[in-house]
PDB file of C-alpha atoms in Angstrom:
ATOM      1  CA  MET A  27      88.487  49.847 121.660  1.00 37.00           C
ATOM      2  CA  SER A  28      89.602  53.296 122.844  1.00 42.00           C
ATOM      3  CA  SER A  29      87.575  55.215 125.364  1.00 43.00           C
ATOM      4  CA  PRO A  30      85.802  58.378 124.150  1.00 46.00           C
ATOM      5  CA  SER A  31      88.298  60.549 126.020  1.00 48.00           C
ATOM      6  CA  GLN A  32      91.310  59.106 124.198  1.00 52.00           C
ATOM      7  CA  PRO A  33      92.236  60.476 120.783  1.00 49.00           C
ATOM      8  CA  GLN A  34      92.193  57.899 117.975  1.00 63.00           C
ATOM      9  CA  PRO A  35      95.468  57.188 116.110  1.00 80.00           C
ATOM     10  CA  TRP A  36      94.372  59.189 113.037  1.00 78.00           C
ATOM     11  CA  SER A  37      93.542  62.163 115.282  1.00 76.00           C
ATOM     12  CA  ARG A  38      97.132  62.223 116.522  1.00 77.00           C
ATOM     13  CA  ILE A  39      98.457  62.017 112.963  1.00 80.00           C
ATOM     14  CA  ALA A  40      96.050  64.718 111.787  1.00 79.00           C
ATOM     15  CA  ARG A  41      97.277  67.081 114.508  1.00 78.00           C
ATOM     16  CA  ARG A  42     100.867  66.599 113.377  1.00 82.00           C
ATOM     17  CA  ILE A  43     100.281  67.028 109.655  1.00 82.00           C
ATOM     18  CA  ARG A  44      97.670  69.793 109.639  1.00 79.00           C
ATOM     19  CA  VAL A  45     100.221  72.617 109.264  1.00 80.00           C
ATOM     20  CA  PRO A  46     102.296  70.914 106.509  1.00 85.00           C
ATOM     21  CA  MET A  47      99.056  69.982 104.714  1.00 85.00           C
ATOM     22  CA  GLY A  48      97.974  73.611 104.942  1.00 82.00           C
ATOM     23  CA  PHE A  49     101.194  74.712 103.236  1.00 83.00           C
ATOM     24  CA  LEU A  50     100.797  72.038 100.549  1.00 89.00           C
ATOM     25  CA  PHE A  51      97.240  73.149  99.921  1.00 88.00           C
ATOM     26  CA  ALA A  52      98.352  76.797  99.713  1.00 85.00           C
ATOM     27  CA  ALA A  53     101.000  75.834  97.133  1.00 86.00           C
ATOM     28  CA  PHE A  54      98.395  73.939  95.090  1.00 90.00           C
ATOM     29  CA  TYR A  55      96.031  76.909  95.401  1.00 89.00           C
ATOM     30  CA  ILE A  56      98.602  79.332  93.972  1.00 84.00           C
ATOM     31  CA  TRP A  57      99.518  76.895  91.181  1.00 87.00           C
ATOM     32  CA  HIS A  58      95.827  76.349  90.320  1.00 87.00           C
ATOM     33  CA  LEU A  59      95.387  80.104  89.814  1.00 84.00           C
ATOM     34  CA  TYR A  60      97.256  79.720  86.531  1.00 81.00           C
ATOM     35  CA  TYR A  61      94.307  77.711  85.169  1.00 84.00           C
ATOM     36  CA  VAL A  62      91.414  79.463  86.924  1.00 84.00           C
ATOM     37  CA  PRO A  63      92.391  83.085  87.566  1.00 88.00           C
ATOM     38  CA  PRO A  64      90.459  85.194  90.060  1.00 92.00           C
ATOM     39  CA  THR A  65      88.591  88.361  89.168  1.00 92.00           C
ATOM     40  CA  TYR A  66      88.266  91.657  90.987  1.00 94.00           C
ATOM     41  CA  ARG A  67      84.668  90.701  91.728  1.00 95.00           C
ATOM     42  CA  SER A  68      85.611  87.316  93.232  1.00 95.00           C
ATOM     43  CA  LEU A  69      88.276  89.020  95.362  1.00 95.00           C
ATOM     44  CA  ALA A  70      85.771  91.569  96.625  1.00 95.00           C
ATOM     45  CA  LEU A  71      83.243  88.836  97.486  1.00 96.00           C
ATOM     46  CA  SER A  72      85.899  86.797  99.280  1.00 96.00           C
ATOM     47  CA  LEU A  73      86.457  89.680 101.696  1.00 96.00           C
ATOM     48  CA  LEU A  74      83.003  88.965 103.144  1.00 97.00           C
ATOM     49  CA  LEU A  75      84.427  85.762 104.639  1.00 97.00           C
ATOM     50  CA  VAL A  76      88.153  86.444 104.932  1.00 96.00           C
ATOM     51  CA  VAL A  77      87.921  89.671 106.945  1.00 96.00           C
ATOM     52  CA  PRO A  78      85.466  88.322 109.577  1.00 97.00           C
ATOM     53  CA  GLY A  79      87.510  85.124 109.762  1.00 96.00           C
ATOM     54  CA  ALA A  80      90.761  86.990 110.411  1.00 95.00           C
ATOM     55  CA  LEU A  81      89.086  89.257 112.972  1.00 95.00           C
ATOM     56  CA  LEU A  82      87.532  86.265 114.755  1.00 96.00           C
ATOM     57  CA  ARG A  83      90.891  84.493 114.947  1.00 94.00           C
ATOM     58  CA  GLY A  84      92.570  87.609 116.303  1.00 94.00           C
ATOM     59  CA  TYR A  85      89.793  88.203 118.828  1.00 94.00           C
ATOM     60  CA  ALA A  86      89.765  84.584 120.009  1.00 93.00           C
ATOM     61  CA  SER A  87      93.550  84.474 120.458  1.00 92.00           C
ATOM     62  CA  GLY A  88      93.263  87.189 123.087  1.00 92.00           C
ATOM     63  CA  TYR A  89      91.304  84.810 125.341  1.00 91.00           C
ATOM     64  CA  VAL A  90      93.369  81.618 125.079  1.00 88.00           C
ATOM     65  CA  LYS A  91      95.663  80.583 127.925  1.00 83.00           C
ATOM     66  CA  LYS A  92      96.855  77.312 126.447  1.00 82.00           C
ATOM     67  CA  ASN A  93      97.009  74.399 128.874  1.00 76.00           C
ATOM     68  CA  ALA A  94      96.487  76.797 131.801  1.00 81.00           C
ATOM     69  CA  GLU A  95      92.730  77.343 131.877  1.00 86.00           C
ATOM     70  CA  LEU A  96      89.642  76.586 129.866  1.00 90.00           C
ATOM     71  CA  ALA A  97      88.628  79.522 127.660  1.00 90.00           C
ATOM     72  CA  THR A  98      84.882  80.137 128.075  1.00 91.00           C
ATOM     73  CA  THR A  99      84.635  83.914 127.687  1.00 89.00           C
ATOM     74  CA  GLY A 100      84.465  86.250 124.718  1.00 92.00           C
ATOM     75  CA  PRO A 101      83.942  84.292 121.487  1.00 94.00           C
ATOM     76  CA  TYR A 102      84.264  81.039 123.449  1.00 94.00           C
ATOM     77  CA  ALA A 103      80.865  81.759 124.975  1.00 93.00           C
ATOM     78  CA  TYR A 104      79.378  81.301 121.485  1.00 96.00           C
ATOM     79  CA  THR A 105      81.468  78.515 119.940  1.00 96.00           C
ATOM     80  CA  ARG A 106      83.998  76.091 121.391  1.00 95.00           C
ATOM     81  CA  ASN A 107      86.309  76.566 118.403  1.00 96.00           C
ATOM     82  CA  PRO A 108      86.387  80.200 117.295  1.00 96.00           C
ATOM     83  CA  LEU A 109      89.956  79.838 116.021  1.00 94.00           C
ATOM     84  CA  TYR A 110      89.018  76.962 113.718  1.00 94.00           C
ATOM     85  CA  LEU A 111      85.807  78.716 112.706  1.00 96.00           C
ATOM     86  CA  GLY A 112      87.858  81.787 111.784  1.00 96.00           C
ATOM     87  CA  SER A 113      90.237  79.615 109.780  1.00 93.00           C
ATOM     88  CA  MET A 114      87.313  78.033 107.930  1.00 94.00           C
ATOM     89  CA  LEU A 115      85.849  81.418 107.067  1.00 96.00           C
ATOM     90  CA  MET A 116      89.189  82.608 105.747  1.00 95.00           C
ATOM     91  CA  ALA A 117      89.867  79.421 103.784  1.00 93.00           C
ATOM     92  CA  PHE A 118      86.448  79.305 102.127  1.00 95.00           C
ATOM     93  CA  GLY A 119      86.714  83.017 101.423  1.00 96.00           C
ATOM     94  CA  PHE A 120      89.910  82.403  99.489  1.00 94.00           C
ATOM     95  CA  ALA A 121      88.233  79.438  97.783  1.00 94.00           C
ATOM     96  CA  ALA A 122      85.516  81.843  96.635  1.00 94.00           C
ATOM     97  CA  ALA A 123      88.206  84.186  95.310  1.00 94.00           C
ATOM     98  CA  SER A 124      89.628  81.342  93.227  1.00 91.00           C
ATOM     99  CA  ARG A 125      86.267  80.648  91.516  1.00 91.00           C
ATOM    100  CA  SER A 126      87.223  76.950  91.406  1.00 91.00           C
ATOM    101  CA  TRP A 127      85.051  74.005  92.447  1.00 92.00           C
ATOM    102  CA  VAL A 128      88.221  71.906  92.675  1.00 92.00           C
ATOM    103  CA  ILE A 129      89.504  74.205  95.418  1.00 93.00           C
ATOM    104  CA  PHE A 130      86.170  74.072  97.249  1.00 93.00           C
ATOM    105  CA  ILE A 131      86.010  70.269  97.149  1.00 94.00           C
ATOM    106  CA  LEU A 132      89.634  69.766  98.211  1.00 92.00           C
ATOM    107  CA  LEU A 133      89.235  72.305 100.984  1.00 93.00           C
ATOM    108  CA  ALA A 134      86.093  70.608 102.317  1.00 93.00           C
ATOM    109  CA  ALA A 135      87.919  67.257 102.236  1.00 93.00           C
ATOM    110  CA  LEU A 136      90.910  68.760 104.051  1.00 90.00           C
ATOM    111  CA  PHE A 137      88.712  70.050 106.858  1.00 91.00           C
ATOM    112  CA  ALA A 138      86.820  66.761 107.129  1.00 91.00           C
ATOM    113  CA  VAL A 139      89.896  64.538 107.121  1.00 89.00           C
ATOM    114  CA  ILE A 140      92.399  66.713 108.994  1.00 89.00           C
ATOM    115  CA  TYR A 141      90.662  69.378 111.060  1.00 88.00           C
ATOM    116  CA  LEU A 142      87.632  67.511 112.374  1.00 90.00           C
ATOM    117  CA  PRO A 143      89.784  64.707 113.886  1.00 90.00           C
ATOM    118  CA  THR A 144      92.127  67.378 115.276  1.00 89.00           C
ATOM    119  CA  ILE A 145      89.222  69.152 116.990  1.00 92.00           C
ATOM    120  CA  LEU A 146      87.972  65.856 118.452  1.00 90.00           C
ATOM    121  CA  SER A 147      91.479  65.049 119.687  1.00 88.00           C
ATOM    122  CA  GLU A 148      91.818  68.455 121.341  1.00 90.00           C
ATOM    123  CA  GLU A 149      88.423  68.036 122.997  1.00 92.00           C
ATOM    124  CA  ALA A 150      89.533  64.675 124.393  1.00 90.00           C
ATOM    125  CA  TYR A 151      92.497  66.441 125.994  1.00 90.00           C
ATOM    126  CA  LEU A 152      90.295  69.239 127.380  1.00 92.00           C
ATOM    127  CA  ARG A 153      87.924  66.702 128.947  1.00 91.00           C
ATOM    128  CA  GLN A 154      90.830  65.138 130.810  1.00 91.00           C
ATOM    129  CA  ALA A 155      92.547  68.395 131.761  1.00 90.00           C
ATOM    130  CA  PHE A 156      89.515  70.472 132.764  1.00 92.00           C
ATOM    131  CA  PRO A 157      86.619  68.877 134.684  1.00 91.00           C
ATOM    132  CA  GLU A 158      84.399  71.847 133.814  1.00 92.00           C
ATOM    133  CA  PHE A 159      84.713  71.170 130.074  1.00 93.00           C
ATOM    134  CA  GLU A 160      81.801  68.712 130.010  1.00 93.00           C
ATOM    135  CA  ALA A 161      79.319  71.258 131.381  1.00 93.00           C
ATOM    136  CA  TYR A 162      80.711  73.910 129.053  1.00 94.00           C
ATOM    137  CA  ALA A 163      80.443  71.600 126.023  1.00 94.00           C
ATOM    138  CA  ARG A 164      76.785  70.895 126.791  1.00 93.00           C
ATOM    139  CA  GLN A 165      75.995  74.596 126.420  1.00 94.00           C
ATOM    140  CA  VAL A 166      78.343  75.776 123.673  1.00 95.00           C
ATOM    141  CA  PRO A 167      78.312  74.277 120.137  1.00 96.00           C
ATOM    142  CA  ARG A 168      81.452  72.749 118.722  1.00 95.00           C
ATOM    143  CA  MET A 169      81.595  74.990 115.650  1.00 94.00           C
ATOM    144  CA  LEU A 170      78.529  76.936 114.502  1.00 93.00           C
ATOM    145  CA  PRO A 171      78.028  79.681 117.093  1.00 95.00           C
ATOM    146  CA  ARG A 172      75.070  80.251 119.369  1.00 93.00           C
ATOM    147  CA  LEU A 173      73.093  83.432 118.850  1.00 92.00           C
ATOM    148  CA  THR A 174      73.411  84.363 122.517  1.00 92.00           C
ATOM    149  CA  PRO A 175      76.312  83.803 124.922  1.00 92.00           C
ATOM    150  CA  ALA A 176      76.247  80.653 127.020  1.00 88.00           C
ATOM    151  CA  ARG A 177      75.562  80.920 130.707  1.00 76.00           C
ATOM    152  CA  THR A 178      77.025  78.855 133.524  1.00 56.00           C
ATOM    153  CA  GLY A 179      74.531  78.711 136.366  1.00 43.00           C
ATOM    154  CA  ASP A 180      73.458  82.293 136.959  1.00 41.00           C
ATOM    155  CA  GLN A 181      76.664  83.755 135.581  1.00 44.00           C
ATOM    156  CA  ASP A 182      77.128  84.995 132.055  1.00 46.00           C
ATOM    157  CA  VAL A 183      80.433  83.571 130.764  1.00 48.00           C
ATOM    158  CA  THR A 184      81.215  86.515 128.493  1.00 46.00           C
ATOM    159  CA  GLY A 185      83.029  88.286 131.319  1.00 50.00           C
ATOM    160  CA  GLY A 186      86.807  88.537 131.066  1.00 63.00           C
ATOM    161  CA  GLY A 187      88.337  90.815 128.527  1.00 81.00           C
ATOM    162  CA  PHE A 188      90.493  90.538 125.464  1.00 85.00           C
ATOM    163  CA  SER A 189      94.232  90.485 126.186  1.00 83.00           C
ATOM    164  CA  GLY A 190      96.526  92.173 123.691  1.00 79.00           C
ATOM    165  CA  GLU A 191      99.438  90.442 125.398  1.00 85.00           C
ATOM    166  CA  LEU A 192      97.928  87.028 124.631  1.00 83.00           C
ATOM    167  CA  TYR A 193      97.235  88.094 121.045  1.00 85.00           C
ATOM    168  CA  LEU A 194     100.902  89.011 120.591  1.00 84.00           C
ATOM    169  CA  ARG A 195     102.135  85.913 122.407  1.00 85.00           C
ATOM    170  CA  HIS A 196     100.152  83.662 120.057  1.00 82.00           C
ATOM    171  CA  ARG A 197     101.406  85.723 117.077  1.00 88.00           C
ATOM    172  CA  GLU A 198      97.943  85.744 115.588  1.00 87.00           C
ATOM    173  CA  TYR A 199      98.905  88.765 113.480  1.00 85.00           C
ATOM    174  CA  ASN A 200     100.559  86.201 111.191  1.00 88.00           C
ATOM    175  CA  ALA A 201      97.095  85.159 109.958  1.00 87.00           C
ATOM    176  CA  GLY A 202      96.428  88.729 108.832  1.00 88.00           C
ATOM    177  CA  LEU A 203      99.848  89.025 107.215  1.00 91.00           C
ATOM    178  CA  GLY A 204      99.287  85.705 105.439  1.00 88.00           C
ATOM    179  CA  ALA A 205      95.916  86.906 104.137  1.00 91.00           C
ATOM    180  CA  ILE A 206      97.516  90.085 102.801  1.00 93.00           C
ATOM    181  CA  ALA A 207     100.218  88.023 101.053  1.00 90.00           C
ATOM    182  CA  ILE A 208      97.600  85.787  99.414  1.00 89.00           C
ATOM    183  CA  TYR A 209      95.620  88.798  98.223  1.00 92.00           C
ATOM    184  CA  ALA A 210      98.837  90.244  96.789  1.00 91.00           C
ATOM    185  CA  ALA A 211      99.367  86.987  94.852  1.00 87.00           C
ATOM    186  CA  LEU A 212      95.758  87.046  93.641  1.00 90.00           C
ATOM    187  CA  LEU A 213      96.032  90.651  92.480  1.00 91.00           C
ATOM    188  CA  LEU A 214      99.322  89.855  90.736  1.00 88.00           C
ATOM    189  CA  ARG A 215      97.638  86.960  88.929  1.00 86.00           C
ATOM    190  CA  ILE A 216      94.843  89.257  87.717  1.00 87.00           C
ATOM    191  CA  PHE A 217      97.395  91.850  86.580  1.00 83.00           C
ATOM    192  CA  ILE A 218      99.529  89.287  84.738  1.00 80.00           C
ATOM    193  CA  GLY A 219      96.416  87.841  83.078  1.00 68.00           C
ATOM    194  CA  ALA A 220      95.260  91.273  81.969  1.00 52.00           C
ATOM    195  CA  ARG A 221      98.663  92.019  80.400  1.00 49.00           C
ATOM    196  CA  HIS A 222      98.332  88.980  78.141  1.00 47.00           C
ATOM    197  CA  PHE A 223      95.143  90.227  76.464  1.00 38.00           C
TER     198      PHE A 223
END
């Protein structure tokens, strides 16, 4: 039996396939629009999740120094996984735009089967790489954010500012560009549907 700090075999597989699975899901999403087209109203409602999700991802990327230090400031003082939380908000926002329960169910399954094991695997690595992770994890929730920033001892961990250099290095602007491309496809689908009536 593996120790809690070691990622399980499926966790390793999930980490490798999460990006290809995301592309496959996106392709299915676009194809499914032929059968369940969006509406202007569903697109407008989806913005309530997609925009905050994209902003959260962008904001969080400006605090991450991968494999160099544990991120505990900014959004990381509220949730241990602001990048994944941002992705979830964006994904479920686009699911709302689609108006399809099939998309919602498949998306929930994708997060449960692929992203949850990936998060657990990454946490196993962080526990081994950063001794302070355990104390941090006791104060900061894995996904749903705290209402107030976590504190370490007498120090508020929200100190440390956003780095535009890190944001650019992680190329997080691609998430925003991807969202714009999806909205363009959704608007095109509405336009094509309207032309047929």
